[in-house]
mmCIF file of N, CA and C in Angstrom:
data_model
loop_
_atom_site.group_PDB
_atom_site.id
_atom_site.type_symbol
_atom_site.label_atom_id
_atom_site.label_comp_id
_atom_site.label_asym_id
_atom_site.label_seq_id
_atom_site.Cartn_x
_atom_site.Cartn_y
_atom_site.Cartn_z
ATOM 1 N N MET F 1 20.179 43.107 14.998
ATOM 2 C CA MET F 1 19.609 43.402 13.714
ATOM 3 C C MET F 1 19.996 42.338 12.693
ATOM 4 N N SER F 2 21.262 42.014 12.622
ATOM 5 C CA SER F 2 21.743 41.071 11.634
ATOM 6 C C SER F 2 21.158 39.686 11.893
ATOM 7 N N SER F 3 21.136 39.238 13.134
ATOM 8 C CA SER F 3 20.612 37.890 13.409
ATOM 9 C C SER F 3 19.106 37.832 13.148
ATOM 10 N N GLU F 4 18.383 38.910 13.415
ATOM 11 C CA GLU F 4 16.947 38.939 13.134
ATOM 12 C C GLU F 4 16.680 38.880 11.616
ATOM 13 N N LEU F 5 17.510 39.593 10.873
ATOM 14 C CA LEU F 5 17.389 39.568 9.412
ATOM 15 C C LEU F 5 17.740 38.164 8.875
ATOM 16 N N GLU F 6 18.762 37.542 9.431
ATOM 17 C CA GLU F 6 19.125 36.205 9.000
ATOM 18 C C GLU F 6 18.029 35.203 9.314
ATOM 19 N N ARG F 7 17.413 35.348 10.492
ATOM 20 C CA ARG F 7 16.330 34.482 10.891
ATOM 21 C C ARG F 7 15.146 34.615 9.920
ATOM 22 N N ARG F 8 14.793 35.860 9.620
ATOM 23 C CA ARG F 8 13.684 36.135 8.692
ATOM 24 C C ARG F 8 13.997 35.570 7.303
ATOM 25 N N THR F 9 15.204 35.759 6.861
ATOM 26 C CA THR F 9 15.620 35.242 5.540
ATOM 27 C C THR F 9 15.551 33.724 5.512
ATOM 28 N N ALA F 10 16.022 33.065 6.563
ATOM 29 C CA ALA F 10 15.993 31.614 6.614
ATOM 30 C C ALA F 10 14.547 31.096 6.577
ATOM 31 N N ILE F 11 13.650 31.760 7.281
ATOM 32 C CA ILE F 11 12.246 31.351 7.288
ATOM 33 C C ILE F 11 11.646 31.508 5.905
ATOM 34 N N ILE F 12 11.909 32.633 5.254
ATOM 35 C CA ILE F 12 11.347 32.894 3.929
ATOM 36 C C ILE F 12 11.885 31.887 2.908
ATOM 37 N N VAL F 13 13.185 31.587 2.986
ATOM 38 C CA VAL F 13 13.767 30.616 2.050
ATOM 39 C C VAL F 13 13.108 29.253 2.272
ATOM 40 N N ALA F 14 12.922 28.858 3.529
ATOM 41 C CA ALA F 14 12.290 27.577 3.810
ATOM 42 C C ALA F 14 10.847 27.551 3.303
ATOM 43 N N LEU F 15 10.115 28.653 3.461
ATOM 44 C CA LEU F 15 8.732 28.726 2.957
ATOM 45 C C LEU F 15 8.710 28.612 1.439
ATOM 46 N N ARG F 16 9.655 29.274 0.768
ATOM 47 C CA ARG F 16 9.731 29.189 -0.701
ATOM 48 C C ARG F 16 10.038 27.770 -1.169
ATOM 49 N N CYS F 17 10.724 27.003 -0.346
ATOM 50 C CA CYS F 17 11.053 25.615 -0.687
ATOM 51 C C CYS F 17 9.880 24.683 -0.370
ATOM 52 N N GLY F 18 8.785 25.239 0.124
ATOM 53 C CA GLY F 18 7.600 24.434 0.387
ATOM 54 C C GLY F 18 7.522 23.829 1.773
ATOM 55 N N ARG F 19 8.348 24.298 2.683
ATOM 56 C CA ARG F 19 8.322 23.778 4.035
ATOM 57 C C ARG F 19 7.155 24.392 4.820
ATOM 58 N N ALA F 20 6.552 23.596 5.666
ATOM 59 C CA ALA F 20 5.465 24.077 6.529
ATOM 60 C C ALA F 20 6.058 24.827 7.718
ATOM 61 N N PRO F 21 5.325 25.770 8.276
ATOM 62 C CA PRO F 21 5.837 26.505 9.448
ATOM 63 C C PRO F 21 6.254 25.576 10.577
ATOM 64 N N LYS F 22 5.500 24.494 10.818
ATOM 65 C CA LYS F 22 5.874 23.571 11.899
ATOM 66 C C LYS F 22 7.234 22.918 11.640
ATOM 67 N N GLU F 23 7.518 22.564 10.390
ATOM 68 C CA GLU F 23 8.814 21.998 10.056
ATOM 69 C C GLU F 23 9.930 23.004 10.322
ATOM 70 N N ILE F 24 9.692 24.256 10.002
ATOM 71 C CA ILE F 24 10.678 25.306 10.201
ATOM 72 C C ILE F 24 10.948 25.500 11.700
ATOM 73 N N ILE F 25 9.871 25.480 12.489
ATOM 74 C CA ILE F 25 10.012 25.631 13.943
ATOM 75 C C ILE F 25 10.856 24.478 14.504
ATOM 76 N N ASN F 26 10.546 23.274 14.083
ATOM 77 C CA ASN F 26 11.278 22.105 14.598
ATOM 78 C C ASN F 26 12.728 22.094 14.149
ATOM 79 N N PHE F 27 12.973 22.457 12.879
ATOM 80 C CA PHE F 27 14.325 22.395 12.357
ATOM 81 C C PHE F 27 15.236 23.490 12.940
ATOM 82 N N PHE F 28 14.756 24.754 12.894
ATOM 83 C CA PHE F 28 15.596 25.866 13.333
ATOM 84 C C PHE F 28 15.427 26.157 14.820
ATOM 85 N N GLU F 29 14.385 25.602 15.449
ATOM 86 C CA GLU F 29 14.054 25.893 16.837
ATOM 87 C C GLU F 29 13.811 27.399 17.042
ATOM 88 N N PHE F 30 13.095 27.993 16.081
ATOM 89 C CA PHE F 30 12.690 29.386 16.195
ATOM 90 C C PHE F 30 11.383 29.475 16.985
ATOM 91 N N PRO F 31 11.098 30.620 17.591
ATOM 92 C CA PRO F 31 9.831 30.783 18.289
ATOM 93 C C PRO F 31 8.629 30.655 17.357
ATOM 94 N N LYS F 32 7.574 30.018 17.838
ATOM 95 C CA LYS F 32 6.374 29.807 17.028
ATOM 96 C C LYS F 32 5.824 31.137 16.521
ATOM 97 N N ALA F 33 5.710 32.103 17.415
ATOM 98 C CA ALA F 33 5.106 33.395 17.043
ATOM 99 C C ALA F 33 5.860 34.044 15.879
ATOM 100 N N THR F 34 7.189 33.960 15.907
ATOM 101 C CA THR F 34 8.000 34.566 14.871
ATOM 102 C C THR F 34 7.755 33.870 13.523
ATOM 103 N N VAL F 35 7.799 32.560 13.530
ATOM 104 C CA VAL F 35 7.641 31.792 12.289
ATOM 105 C C VAL F 35 6.272 31.978 11.695
ATOM 106 N N TYR F 36 5.231 31.873 12.533
ATOM 107 C CA TYR F 36 3.865 32.032 12.020
ATOM 108 C C TYR F 36 3.587 33.441 11.539
ATOM 109 N N SER F 37 4.151 34.422 12.215
ATOM 110 C CA SER F 37 3.971 35.812 11.772
ATOM 111 C C SER F 37 4.597 36.045 10.405
ATOM 112 N N ILE F 38 5.821 35.565 10.235
ATOM 113 C CA ILE F 38 6.514 35.711 8.937
ATOM 114 C C ILE F 38 5.793 34.898 7.874
ATOM 115 N N ALA F 39 5.345 33.692 8.226
ATOM 116 C CA ALA F 39 4.643 32.844 7.249
ATOM 117 C C ALA F 39 3.353 33.516 6.782
ATOM 118 N N LYS F 40 2.638 34.128 7.700
ATOM 119 C CA LYS F 40 1.386 34.829 7.324
ATOM 120 C C LYS F 40 1.684 35.991 6.375
ATOM 121 N N SER F 41 2.687 36.785 6.708
ATOM 122 C CA SER F 41 3.067 37.925 5.859
ATOM 123 C C SER F 41 3.521 37.416 4.480
ATOM 124 N N PHE F 42 4.297 36.350 4.453
ATOM 125 C CA PHE F 42 4.794 35.783 3.218
ATOM 126 C C PHE F 42 3.633 35.296 2.341
ATOM 127 N N LYS F 43 2.682 34.619 2.956
ATOM 128 C CA LYS F 43 1.537 34.103 2.182
ATOM 129 C C LYS F 43 0.712 35.239 1.612
ATOM 130 N N GLU F 44 0.475 36.291 2.392
ATOM 131 C CA GLU F 44 -0.283 37.438 1.897
ATOM 132 C C GLU F 44 0.448 38.122 0.747
ATOM 133 N N LEU F 45 1.763 38.260 0.881
ATOM 134 C CA LEU F 45 2.543 38.896 -0.178
ATOM 135 C C LEU F 45 2.507 38.067 -1.452
ATOM 136 N N GLN F 46 2.693 36.748 -1.310
ATOM 137 C CA GLN F 46 2.673 35.862 -2.476
ATOM 138 C C GLN F 46 1.309 35.941 -3.176
ATOM 139 N N THR F 47 0.225 35.953 -2.382
ATOM 140 C CA THR F 47 -1.114 36.013 -2.951
ATOM 141 C C THR F 47 -1.278 37.313 -3.729
ATOM 142 N N ASP F 48 -0.856 38.425 -3.158
ATOM 143 C CA ASP F 48 -0.965 39.715 -3.847
ATOM 144 C C ASP F 48 -0.131 39.738 -5.132
ATOM 145 N N LEU F 49 1.080 39.182 -5.062
ATOM 146 C CA LEU F 49 1.933 39.157 -6.252
ATOM 147 C C LEU F 49 1.304 38.331 -7.362
ATOM 148 N N VAL F 50 0.757 37.188 -7.015
ATOM 149 C CA VAL F 50 0.146 36.315 -8.013
ATOM 150 C C VAL F 50 -1.100 36.996 -8.615
ATOM 151 N N GLN F 51 -1.929 37.580 -7.770
ATOM 152 C CA GLN F 51 -3.126 38.270 -8.273
ATOM 153 C C GLN F 51 -2.745 39.395 -9.209
ATOM 154 N N ASN F 52 -1.765 40.183 -8.834
ATOM 155 C CA ASN F 52 -1.343 41.298 -9.682
ATOM 156 C C ASN F 52 -0.783 40.816 -11.012
ATOM 157 N N TRP F 53 0.034 39.775 -10.975
ATOM 158 C CA TRP F 53 0.599 39.238 -12.219
ATOM 159 C C TRP F 53 -0.512 38.733 -13.138
ATOM 160 N N ARG F 54 -1.451 37.994 -12.555
ATOM 161 C CA ARG F 54 -2.545 37.440 -13.363
ATOM 162 C C ARG F 54 -3.375 38.559 -13.999
ATOM 163 N N SER F 55 -3.689 39.589 -13.218
ATOM 164 C CA SER F 55 -4.527 40.657 -13.772
ATOM 165 C C SER F 55 -3.796 41.434 -14.874
ATOM 166 N N GLU F 56 -2.467 41.505 -14.790
ATOM 167 C CA GLU F 56 -1.693 42.214 -15.815
ATOM 168 C C GLU F 56 -1.433 41.363 -17.060
ATOM 169 N N ASN F 57 -1.349 40.055 -16.907
ATOM 170 C CA ASN F 57 -0.919 39.190 -18.007
ATOM 171 C C ASN F 57 -1.994 38.289 -18.607
ATOM 172 N N LEU F 58 -3.104 38.127 -17.956
ATOM 173 C CA LEU F 58 -4.146 37.247 -18.457
ATOM 174 C C LEU F 58 -5.359 38.074 -18.877
ATOM 175 N N ASP F 59 -5.794 37.892 -20.106
ATOM 176 C CA ASP F 59 -6.910 38.678 -20.614
ATOM 177 C C ASP F 59 -8.232 38.378 -19.907
ATOM 178 N N MET F 60 -8.499 37.129 -19.629
ATOM 179 C CA MET F 60 -9.800 36.749 -19.077
ATOM 180 C C MET F 60 -9.752 36.476 -17.574
ATOM 181 N N PHE F 61 -8.844 37.141 -16.843
ATOM 182 C CA PHE F 61 -8.719 36.900 -15.407
ATOM 183 C C PHE F 61 -9.748 37.679 -14.620
ATOM 184 N N TRP F 62 -10.448 37.007 -13.721
ATOM 185 C CA TRP F 62 -11.394 37.663 -12.830
ATOM 186 C C TRP F 62 -10.714 37.903 -11.493
ATOM 187 N N SER F 63 -10.758 39.109 -10.989
ATOM 188 C CA SER F 63 -10.202 39.375 -9.666
ATOM 189 C C SER F 63 -11.074 38.715 -8.616
ATOM 190 N N LYS F 64 -10.564 38.588 -7.407
ATOM 191 C CA LYS F 64 -11.296 37.866 -6.365
ATOM 192 C C LYS F 64 -12.608 38.547 -6.016
ATOM 193 N N GLU F 65 -12.769 39.820 -6.332
ATOM 194 C CA GLU F 65 -14.028 40.504 -6.053
ATOM 195 C C GLU F 65 -15.178 39.969 -6.906
ATOM 196 N N PHE F 66 -14.861 39.346 -8.046
ATOM 197 C CA PHE F 66 -15.896 38.829 -8.939
ATOM 198 C C PHE F 66 -16.164 37.344 -8.735
ATOM 199 N N TRP F 67 -15.368 36.693 -7.908
ATOM 200 C CA TRP F 67 -15.590 35.256 -7.680
ATOM 201 C C TRP F 67 -16.877 35.081 -6.874
ATOM 202 N N PRO F 68 -17.617 34.039 -7.129
ATOM 203 C CA PRO F 68 -18.839 33.824 -6.336
ATOM 204 C C PRO F 68 -18.476 33.480 -4.897
ATOM 205 N N PRO F 69 -19.238 33.962 -3.950
ATOM 206 C CA PRO F 69 -18.956 33.663 -2.549
ATOM 207 C C PRO F 69 -19.288 32.201 -2.242
ATOM 208 N N SER F 70 -18.779 31.743 -1.112
ATOM 209 C CA SER F 70 -19.205 30.441 -0.641
ATOM 210 C C SER F 70 -20.627 30.615 -0.132
ATOM 211 N N SER F 71 -21.562 30.042 -0.805
ATOM 212 C CA SER F 71 -22.956 30.299 -0.500
ATOM 213 C C SER F 71 -23.732 29.005 -0.597
ATOM 214 N N PRO F 72 -24.715 28.819 0.285
ATOM 215 C CA PRO F 72 -25.558 27.638 0.145
ATOM 216 C C PRO F 72 -26.415 27.711 -1.130
ATOM 217 N N ASP F 73 -26.516 28.911 -1.714
ATOM 218 C CA ASP F 73 -27.294 29.044 -2.953
ATOM 219 C C ASP F 73 -26.536 28.470 -4.158
ATOM 220 N N LEU F 74 -25.222 28.349 -4.048
ATOM 221 C CA LEU F 74 -24.421 27.773 -5.122
ATOM 222 C C LEU F 74 -24.019 26.366 -4.716
ATOM 223 N N ASN F 75 -24.387 25.387 -5.480
ATOM 224 C CA ASN F 75 -24.060 24.017 -5.124
ATOM 225 C C ASN F 75 -23.401 23.331 -6.323
ATOM 226 N N HIS F 76 -23.169 22.035 -6.178
ATOM 227 C CA HIS F 76 -22.463 21.288 -7.220
ATOM 228 C C HIS F 76 -23.228 21.295 -8.537
ATOM 229 N N CYS F 77 -24.540 21.397 -8.479
ATOM 230 C CA CYS F 77 -25.328 21.453 -9.731
ATOM 231 C C CYS F 77 -24.927 22.671 -10.551
ATOM 232 N N ASP F 78 -24.631 23.761 -9.858
ATOM 233 C CA ASP F 78 -24.249 24.989 -10.580
ATOM 234 C C ASP F 78 -22.928 24.828 -11.305
ATOM 235 N N TYR F 79 -22.064 23.970 -10.778
ATOM 236 C CA TYR F 79 -20.733 23.876 -11.340
ATOM 237 C C TYR F 79 -20.559 22.687 -12.281
ATOM 238 N N TYR F 80 -21.282 21.609 -12.048
ATOM 239 C CA TYR F 80 -21.002 20.397 -12.802
ATOM 240 C C TYR F 80 -22.191 19.869 -13.590
ATOM 241 N N LEU F 81 -23.281 19.600 -12.898
ATOM 242 C CA LEU F 81 -24.390 18.906 -13.558
ATOM 243 C C LEU F 81 -24.982 19.677 -14.725
ATOM 244 N N TRP F 82 -25.105 20.989 -14.583
ATOM 245 C CA TRP F 82 -25.685 21.773 -15.671
ATOM 246 C C TRP F 82 -24.760 21.764 -16.889
ATOM 247 N N GLY F 83 -23.457 21.732 -16.647
ATOM 248 C CA GLY F 83 -22.511 21.659 -17.762
ATOM 249 C C GLY F 83 -22.626 20.324 -18.493
ATOM 250 N N VAL F 84 -22.797 19.254 -17.723
ATOM 251 C CA VAL F 84 -22.945 17.916 -18.329
ATOM 252 C C VAL F 84 -24.238 17.871 -19.121
ATOM 253 N N LEU F 85 -25.317 18.388 -18.533
ATOM 254 C CA LEU F 85 -26.610 18.379 -19.242
ATOM 255 C C LEU F 85 -26.534 19.204 -20.532
ATOM 256 N N GLU F 86 -25.905 20.355 -20.460
ATOM 257 C CA GLU F 86 -25.778 21.199 -21.640
ATOM 258 C C GLU F 86 -24.948 20.509 -22.739
ATOM 259 N N ARG F 87 -23.841 19.902 -22.318
ATOM 260 C CA ARG F 87 -22.990 19.197 -23.283
ATOM 261 C C ARG F 87 -23.752 18.095 -23.996
ATOM 262 N N ASP F 88 -24.511 17.322 -23.219
ATOM 263 C CA ASP F 88 -25.233 16.197 -23.801
ATOM 264 C C ASP F 88 -26.419 16.615 -24.654
ATOM 265 N N THR F 89 -27.131 17.653 -24.254
ATOM 266 C CA THR F 89 -28.290 18.073 -25.023
ATOM 267 C C THR F 89 -27.908 18.868 -26.278
ATOM 268 N N ASN F 90 -26.737 19.447 -26.273
ATOM 269 C CA ASN F 90 -26.303 20.251 -27.423
ATOM 270 C C ASN F 90 -25.464 19.481 -28.418
ATOM 271 N N LYS F 91 -25.547 18.187 -28.390
ATOM 272 C CA LYS F 91 -24.815 17.378 -29.382
ATOM 273 C C LYS F 91 -25.393 17.596 -30.775
ATOM 274 N N ARG F 92 -26.648 18.005 -30.804
ATOM 275 C CA ARG F 92 -27.249 18.363 -32.093
ATOM 276 C C ARG F 92 -28.030 19.656 -31.889
ATOM 277 N N ALA F 93 -28.245 20.386 -32.965
ATOM 278 C CA ALA F 93 -28.911 21.679 -32.903
ATOM 279 C C ALA F 93 -30.405 21.485 -32.636
ATOM 280 N N HIS F 94 -30.990 22.434 -31.889
ATOM 281 C CA HIS F 94 -32.421 22.427 -31.601
ATOM 282 C C HIS F 94 -33.033 23.675 -32.224
ATOM 283 N N ASN F 95 -33.997 23.472 -33.095
ATOM 284 C CA ASN F 95 -34.630 24.600 -33.774
ATOM 285 C C ASN F 95 -35.751 25.231 -32.980
ATOM 286 N N THR F 96 -36.285 24.493 -31.995
ATOM 287 C CA THR F 96 -37.377 25.041 -31.200
ATOM 288 C C THR F 96 -37.106 24.824 -29.721
ATOM 289 N N VAL F 97 -37.790 25.602 -28.921
ATOM 290 C CA VAL F 97 -37.665 25.444 -27.462
ATOM 291 C C VAL F 97 -38.196 24.088 -27.042
ATOM 292 N N ASP F 98 -39.275 23.636 -27.663
ATOM 293 C CA ASP F 98 -39.835 22.336 -27.321
ATOM 294 C C ASP F 98 -38.856 21.200 -27.582
ATOM 295 N N SER F 99 -38.075 21.314 -28.652
ATOM 296 C CA SER F 99 -37.068 20.325 -28.978
ATOM 297 C C SER F 99 -35.985 20.273 -27.900
ATOM 298 N N LEU F 100 -35.563 21.450 -27.447
ATOM 299 C CA LEU F 100 -34.550 21.533 -26.393
ATOM 300 C C LEU F 100 -35.112 20.980 -25.081
ATOM 301 N N LYS F 101 -36.347 21.308 -24.762
ATOM 302 C CA LYS F 101 -36.974 20.784 -23.535
ATOM 303 C C LYS F 101 -37.070 19.263 -23.570
ATOM 304 N N ALA F 102 -37.453 18.725 -24.712
ATOM 305 C CA ALA F 102 -37.571 17.289 -24.855
ATOM 306 C C ALA F 102 -36.227 16.592 -24.697
ATOM 307 N N ALA F 103 -35.198 17.174 -25.297
ATOM 308 C CA ALA F 103 -33.845 16.603 -25.180
ATOM 309 C C ALA F 103 -33.362 16.670 -23.733
ATOM 310 N N SER F 104 -33.651 17.774 -23.066
ATOM 311 C CA SER F 104 -33.238 17.919 -21.659
ATOM 312 C C SER F 104 -33.973 16.910 -20.777
ATOM 313 N N SER F 105 -35.266 16.720 -21.035
ATOM 314 C CA SER F 105 -36.047 15.748 -20.247
ATOM 315 C C SER F 105 -35.545 14.330 -20.467
ATOM 316 N N ARG F 106 -35.145 14.004 -21.676
ATOM 317 C CA ARG F 106 -34.584 12.672 -21.950
ATOM 318 C C ARG F 106 -33.214 12.488 -21.286
ATOM 319 N N GLN F 107 -32.427 13.539 -21.273
ATOM 320 C CA GLN F 107 -31.042 13.434 -20.802
ATOM 321 C C GLN F 107 -30.944 13.503 -19.275
ATOM 322 N N TRP F 108 -31.862 14.197 -18.624
ATOM 323 C CA TRP F 108 -31.761 14.449 -17.168
ATOM 324 C C TRP F 108 -31.626 13.153 -16.365
ATOM 325 N N PRO F 109 -32.421 12.112 -16.612
ATOM 326 C CA PRO F 109 -32.272 10.884 -15.823
ATOM 327 C C PRO F 109 -30.913 10.216 -15.955
ATOM 328 N N THR F 110 -30.181 10.497 -17.012
ATOM 329 C CA THR F 110 -28.871 9.854 -17.200
ATOM 330 C C THR F 110 -27.726 10.662 -16.576
ATOM 331 N N CYS F 111 -28.022 11.843 -16.043
ATOM 332 C CA CYS F 111 -26.973 12.666 -15.426
ATOM 333 C C CYS F 111 -26.463 12.008 -14.173
ATOM 334 N N PRO F 112 -25.171 12.142 -13.848
ATOM 335 C CA PRO F 112 -24.630 11.575 -12.624
ATOM 336 C C PRO F 112 -25.329 12.148 -11.398
ATOM 337 N N GLY F 113 -25.608 11.315 -10.430
ATOM 338 C CA GLY F 113 -26.237 11.788 -9.209
ATOM 339 C C GLY F 113 -27.732 11.626 -9.199
ATOM 340 N N ASN F 114 -28.322 11.274 -10.315
ATOM 341 C CA ASN F 114 -29.775 11.055 -10.378
ATOM 342 C C ASN F 114 -30.085 9.600 -10.240
#
């Protein structure tokens, strides 16, 4: 019991110090299954702790259920190009939709990737 607890503690301390499971296996000569099992449990626990802290302490935190999935429908344009286009076209106010369309049409060819 004591040696198993010491082994588990040593693995967790090494993980907290940023060591990779392979480094721990090589250094301590512990069985792979033991190290990877503890590393997996440690990572899951850390993830849960971080998520819980963020949801309790950050006003605008979105839980992982609200994050967009990895989807072919979401691409780099959704994350970057539209933001650049919006930033550049909104440098001045547009009173009409036609004014905004014209500014967007002028700005689009200068966006990165075009």
